[in-house]
XYZ file of C-alpha atoms in Angstrom:
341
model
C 5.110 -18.303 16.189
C 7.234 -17.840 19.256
C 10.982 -16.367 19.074
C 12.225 -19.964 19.923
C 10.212 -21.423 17.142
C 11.114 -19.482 14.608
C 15.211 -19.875 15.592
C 14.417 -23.835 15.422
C 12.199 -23.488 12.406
C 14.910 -21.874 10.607
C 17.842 -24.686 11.288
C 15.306 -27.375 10.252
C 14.648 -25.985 7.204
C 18.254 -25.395 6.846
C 18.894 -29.015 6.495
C 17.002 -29.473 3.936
C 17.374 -28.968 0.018
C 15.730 -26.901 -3.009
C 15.277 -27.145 -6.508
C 12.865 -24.397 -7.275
C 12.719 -20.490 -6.904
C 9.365 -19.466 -5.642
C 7.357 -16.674 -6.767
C 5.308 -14.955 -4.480
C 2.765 -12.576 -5.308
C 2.901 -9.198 -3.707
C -0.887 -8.396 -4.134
C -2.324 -7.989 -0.620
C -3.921 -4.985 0.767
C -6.050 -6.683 3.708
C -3.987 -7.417 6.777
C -4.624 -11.202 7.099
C -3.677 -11.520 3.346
C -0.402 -9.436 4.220
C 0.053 -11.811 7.036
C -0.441 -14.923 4.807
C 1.952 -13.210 2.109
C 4.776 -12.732 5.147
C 4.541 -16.756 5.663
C 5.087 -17.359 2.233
C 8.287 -14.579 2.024
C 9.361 -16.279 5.686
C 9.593 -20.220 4.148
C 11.607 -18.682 0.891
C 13.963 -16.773 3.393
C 14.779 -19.347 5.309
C 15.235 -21.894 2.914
C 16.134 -20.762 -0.760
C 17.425 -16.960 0.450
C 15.909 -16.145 -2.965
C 12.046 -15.869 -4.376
C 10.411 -13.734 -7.366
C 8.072 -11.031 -6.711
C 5.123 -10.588 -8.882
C 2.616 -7.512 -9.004
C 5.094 -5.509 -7.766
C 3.828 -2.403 -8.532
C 7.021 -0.955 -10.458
C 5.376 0.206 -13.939
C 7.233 -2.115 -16.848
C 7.688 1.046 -19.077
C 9.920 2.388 -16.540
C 11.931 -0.832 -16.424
C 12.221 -1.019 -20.473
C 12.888 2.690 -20.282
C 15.950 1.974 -17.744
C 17.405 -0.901 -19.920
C 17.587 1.019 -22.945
C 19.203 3.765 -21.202
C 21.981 1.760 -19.629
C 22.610 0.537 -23.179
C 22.987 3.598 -24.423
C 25.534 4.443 -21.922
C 27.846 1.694 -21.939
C 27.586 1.974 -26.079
C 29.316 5.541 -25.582
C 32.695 6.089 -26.443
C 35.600 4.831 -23.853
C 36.040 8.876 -23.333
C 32.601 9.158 -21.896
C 32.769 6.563 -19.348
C 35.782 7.213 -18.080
C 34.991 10.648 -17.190
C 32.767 8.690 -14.458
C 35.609 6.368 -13.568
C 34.868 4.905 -9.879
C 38.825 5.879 -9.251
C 37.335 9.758 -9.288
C 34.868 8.972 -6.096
C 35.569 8.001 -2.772
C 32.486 6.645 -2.105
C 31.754 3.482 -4.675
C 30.442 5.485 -7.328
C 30.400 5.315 -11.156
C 32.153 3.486 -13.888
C 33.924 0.291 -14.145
C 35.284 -1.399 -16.578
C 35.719 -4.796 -18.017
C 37.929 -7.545 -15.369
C 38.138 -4.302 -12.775
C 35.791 -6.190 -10.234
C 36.650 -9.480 -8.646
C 34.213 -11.237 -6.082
C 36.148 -14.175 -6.180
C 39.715 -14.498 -5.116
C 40.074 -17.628 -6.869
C 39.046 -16.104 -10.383
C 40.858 -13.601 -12.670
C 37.922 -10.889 -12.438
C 34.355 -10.462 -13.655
C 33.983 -9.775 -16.876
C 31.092 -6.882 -17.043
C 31.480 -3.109 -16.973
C 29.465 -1.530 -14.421
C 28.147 2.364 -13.494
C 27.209 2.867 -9.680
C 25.104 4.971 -8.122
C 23.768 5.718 -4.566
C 20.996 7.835 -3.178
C 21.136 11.132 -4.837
C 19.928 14.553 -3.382
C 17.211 15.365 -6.451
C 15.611 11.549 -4.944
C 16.328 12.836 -1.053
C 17.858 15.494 -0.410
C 17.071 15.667 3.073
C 19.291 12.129 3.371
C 22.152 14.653 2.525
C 21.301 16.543 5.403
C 21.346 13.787 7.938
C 24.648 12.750 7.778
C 27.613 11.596 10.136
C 28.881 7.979 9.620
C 32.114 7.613 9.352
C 32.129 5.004 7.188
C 29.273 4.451 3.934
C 27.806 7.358 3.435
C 25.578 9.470 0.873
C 27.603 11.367 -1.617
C 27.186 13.017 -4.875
C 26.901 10.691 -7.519
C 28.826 10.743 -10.979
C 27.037 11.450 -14.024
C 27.929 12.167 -17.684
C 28.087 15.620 -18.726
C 25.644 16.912 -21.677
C 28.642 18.463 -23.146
C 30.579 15.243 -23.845
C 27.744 13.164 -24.563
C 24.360 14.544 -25.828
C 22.086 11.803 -24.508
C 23.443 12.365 -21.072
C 20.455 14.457 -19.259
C 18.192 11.800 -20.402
C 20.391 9.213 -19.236
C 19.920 10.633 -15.623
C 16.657 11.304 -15.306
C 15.593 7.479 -17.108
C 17.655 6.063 -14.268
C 16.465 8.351 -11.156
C 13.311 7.544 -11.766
C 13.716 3.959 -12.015
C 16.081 4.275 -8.607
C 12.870 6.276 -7.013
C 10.742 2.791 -7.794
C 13.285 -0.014 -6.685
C 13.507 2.433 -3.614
C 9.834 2.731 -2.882
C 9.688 -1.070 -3.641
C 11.897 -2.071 -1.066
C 10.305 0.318 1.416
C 6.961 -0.930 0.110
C 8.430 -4.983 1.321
C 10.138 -4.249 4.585
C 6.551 -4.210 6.759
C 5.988 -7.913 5.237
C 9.695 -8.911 6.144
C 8.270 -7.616 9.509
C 5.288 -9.831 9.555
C 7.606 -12.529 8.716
C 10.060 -12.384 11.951
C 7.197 -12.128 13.853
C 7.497 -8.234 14.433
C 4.978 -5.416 14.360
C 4.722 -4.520 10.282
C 6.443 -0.924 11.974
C 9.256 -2.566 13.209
C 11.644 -0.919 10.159
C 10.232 1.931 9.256
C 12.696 4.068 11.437
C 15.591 2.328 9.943
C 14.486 2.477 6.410
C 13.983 6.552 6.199
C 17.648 7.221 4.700
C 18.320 3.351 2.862
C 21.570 3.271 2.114
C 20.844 1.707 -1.538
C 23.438 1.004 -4.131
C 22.280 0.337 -7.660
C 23.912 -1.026 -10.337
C 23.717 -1.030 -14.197
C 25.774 -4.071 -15.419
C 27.106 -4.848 -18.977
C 27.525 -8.519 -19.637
C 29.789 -8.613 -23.502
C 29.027 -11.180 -25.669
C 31.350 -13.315 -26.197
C 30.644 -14.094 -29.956
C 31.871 -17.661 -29.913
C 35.158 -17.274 -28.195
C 36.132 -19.812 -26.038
C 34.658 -19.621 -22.474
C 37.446 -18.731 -20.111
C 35.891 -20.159 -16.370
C 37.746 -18.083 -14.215
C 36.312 -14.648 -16.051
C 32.667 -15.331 -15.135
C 30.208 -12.703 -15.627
C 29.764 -12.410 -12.060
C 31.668 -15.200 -9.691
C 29.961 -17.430 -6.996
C 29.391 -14.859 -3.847
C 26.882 -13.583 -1.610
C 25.488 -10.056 -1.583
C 26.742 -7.297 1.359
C 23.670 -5.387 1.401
C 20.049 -6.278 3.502
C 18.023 -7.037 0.302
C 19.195 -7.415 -3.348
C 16.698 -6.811 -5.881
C 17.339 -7.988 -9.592
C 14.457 -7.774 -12.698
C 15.160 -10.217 -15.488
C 17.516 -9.415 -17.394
C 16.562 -8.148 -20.812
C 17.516 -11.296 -23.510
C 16.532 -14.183 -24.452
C 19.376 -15.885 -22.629
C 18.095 -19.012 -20.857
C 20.940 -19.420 -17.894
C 22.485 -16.518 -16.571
C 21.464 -15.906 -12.966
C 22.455 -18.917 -10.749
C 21.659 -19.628 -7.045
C 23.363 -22.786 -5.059
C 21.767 -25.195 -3.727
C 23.144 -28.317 -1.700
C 22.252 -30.331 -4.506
C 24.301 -27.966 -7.252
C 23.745 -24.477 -9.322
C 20.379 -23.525 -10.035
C 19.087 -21.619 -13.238
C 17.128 -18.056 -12.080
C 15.253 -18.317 -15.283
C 14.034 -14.722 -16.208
C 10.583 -14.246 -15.559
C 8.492 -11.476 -17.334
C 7.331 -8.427 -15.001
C 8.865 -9.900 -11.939
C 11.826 -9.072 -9.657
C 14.384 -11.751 -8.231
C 14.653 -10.902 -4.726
C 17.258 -12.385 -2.337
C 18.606 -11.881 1.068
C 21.864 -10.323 1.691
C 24.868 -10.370 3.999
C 23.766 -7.659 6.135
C 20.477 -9.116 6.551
C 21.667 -12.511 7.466
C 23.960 -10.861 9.771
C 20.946 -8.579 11.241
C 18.491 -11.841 11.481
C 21.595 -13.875 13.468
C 21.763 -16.100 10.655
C 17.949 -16.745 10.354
C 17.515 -15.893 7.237
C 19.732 -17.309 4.313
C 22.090 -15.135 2.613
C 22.842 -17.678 -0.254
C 25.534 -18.016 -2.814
C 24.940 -16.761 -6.174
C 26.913 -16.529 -9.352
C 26.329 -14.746 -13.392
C 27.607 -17.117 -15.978
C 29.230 -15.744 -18.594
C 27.007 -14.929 -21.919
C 28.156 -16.407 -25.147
C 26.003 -14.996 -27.848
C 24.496 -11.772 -27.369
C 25.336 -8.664 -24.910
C 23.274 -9.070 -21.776
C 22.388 -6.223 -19.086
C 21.050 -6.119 -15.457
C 20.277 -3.551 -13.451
C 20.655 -4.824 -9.745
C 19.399 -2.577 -6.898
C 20.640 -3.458 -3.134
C 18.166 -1.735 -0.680
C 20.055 -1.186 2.653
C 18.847 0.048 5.939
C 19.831 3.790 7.185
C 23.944 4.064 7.351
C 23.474 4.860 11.404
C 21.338 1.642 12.331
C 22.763 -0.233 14.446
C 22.612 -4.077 13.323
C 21.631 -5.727 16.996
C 20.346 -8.944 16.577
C 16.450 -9.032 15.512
C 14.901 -9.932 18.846
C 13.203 -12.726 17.543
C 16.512 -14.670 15.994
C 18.197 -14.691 19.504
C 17.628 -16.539 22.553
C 19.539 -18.198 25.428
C 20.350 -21.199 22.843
C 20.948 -19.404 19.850
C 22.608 -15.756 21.449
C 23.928 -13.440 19.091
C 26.751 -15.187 16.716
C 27.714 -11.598 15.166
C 29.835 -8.691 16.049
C 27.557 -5.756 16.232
C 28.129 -2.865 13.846
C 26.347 0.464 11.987
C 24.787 -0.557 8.928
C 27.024 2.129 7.321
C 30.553 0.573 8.988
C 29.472 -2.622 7.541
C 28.751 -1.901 4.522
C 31.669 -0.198 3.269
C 34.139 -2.904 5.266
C 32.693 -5.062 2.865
C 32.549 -2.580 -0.475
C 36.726 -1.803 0.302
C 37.051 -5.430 0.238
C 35.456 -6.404 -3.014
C 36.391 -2.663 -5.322
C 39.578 -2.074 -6.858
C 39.324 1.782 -8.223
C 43.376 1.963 -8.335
């Protein structure tokens, strides 16, 4: 597919609608099946913005392992948490609690607790040695201390090792976003070496029959800042939680076992020139039973800087985006959306 082609390909396909989420399988060691698996990832990016990933590769046990965890941590007392407070960092990280985030303006805040983390040194330290942006950059993350909260070591290590998996992951599907802009499978692996990846563990309350209130939705209707959101199910039996927006109306991200939820971000958008979709997504709130996620938003290296993929410009389409570092971007758009007064 030529550079022009794929730039008129992708405002075709913009026109029209979609009711379904596809799931792609990520099985494909032979180049032409890698190839045939990039076509499949370049139709879902420039139409839905979202797919599923199967056969991932990310063992289940250390998904289960990660959920538990979380719910340990957000069951601690109020004492625990906010020794983590995200007011204590100047760099995004750690606890949040309940209304403190607001993606939507026109909303009275989300209503989820959160803990943030970032790339640490015991996953790459020599990230913390290659440093320099003035804006996002890796820091020390927050964790609980042993001595105010037994389970706390364990805590750490359960979620590490999960971050070491979403990170290899999203390392493991940047080659076949390659394939799919027409780009040597290489074409990232320069700016991937550092990612600046955020990940999340979210806390969705139950609401126990009280009255839904609309404008405190678990998440509100936005669209991600990072280059490439990853989301497993989350861990209930809650039919609608996860919805994506389509010109026809909300769709339901029904959790699907052993399987990620994969969508383009901002940043991604921004680097493709508007390519691929960065589409709006929303949590609804969860009326029964508590409900966790553990999002993970894989970024490129904090010093990249995001010139227009050389396949989503031409003379007709030229670059519709201020350029900027990864890094400057990124945080422009964290400052805008965190509160940690």
């Amino acid at each position: 597919m030529t550079v022009s082609n794929l730039a008129q390909l992708s405002d075709e396909l913009k026109k029209t609608d979609f009711d379904s989420i596809p799931v792609i399988d990520a099985t494909a060691p032979e180049f032409e099946k890698r190839k045939a698996l990039a076509e499949e990832i370049r139709k879902a990016c420039l139409t839905a913005g979202f797919f599923y990933v199967k056969n991932h590769g990310v063992p289940e046990s250390v998904v289960e392992n990660t959920f538990k965890e979380s719910s340990a941590f957000f069951k601690t007392p109020d004492a625990v948490k906010k020794s983590v407070a995200i007011a204590n960092s100047d760099n995004f990280r750690g606890y949040m609690g309940l209304l403190s985030e607001n993606v939507s303006s026109e909303n009275k805040g989300d209503y989820h607790e959160a803990f943030n983390l970032g790339l640490d040194p015991e996953v790459s330290p020599e990230s913390f040695k290659k440093e320099g942006n003035e804006g996002l950059r890796h820091s020390e993350n927050q964790w609980p201390e042993k001595k105010d909260w037994d389970g706390a070591e364990e805590f750490k290590g359960t979620v590490l090792s999960y971050y070491k998996e979403l990170l290899g992951l999203g390392q493991r599907l940047f080659p076949l976003f390659a394939l799919a802009l027409d780009l040597p499978e290489t074409f990232f692996d320069d700016k991937t070496r550092h990612p600046a990846a955020i990940m999340r563990l979210l806390f969705y309350p139950g609401l126990d029959g009280r009255e839904v209130d609309e404008l405190m939705p678990g998440i509100g209707d936005h669209t991600g800042e990072s280059t490439l959101p990853l989301h497993p199910p989350f861990r209930d039996s809650c039919p609608r939680a996860l919805q994506v927006k389509s010109a026809s109306g909300w769709i339901d991200a029904t959790p699907i076992p052993n399987t990620f939820v994969i969508n383009i971000g901002d940043q991604f958008a921004r680097w493709t020139n508007g390519v691929f979709v960065s589409t709006r997504h929303r949590v609804l709130p969860t009326l029964e039973r508590d409900r966790y996620s553990i999002p993970f938003f894989f970024g490129c290296d904090h010093d990249v800087l995001m010139e227009p993929i050389p396949t989503c410009v031409t003379e007709d389409r030229p670059n519709r985006f201020e350029v900027m570092k990864a890094g400057d971007y990124v945080h422009m758009r964290l400052s805008e959306t965190y509160s940690t007064k």
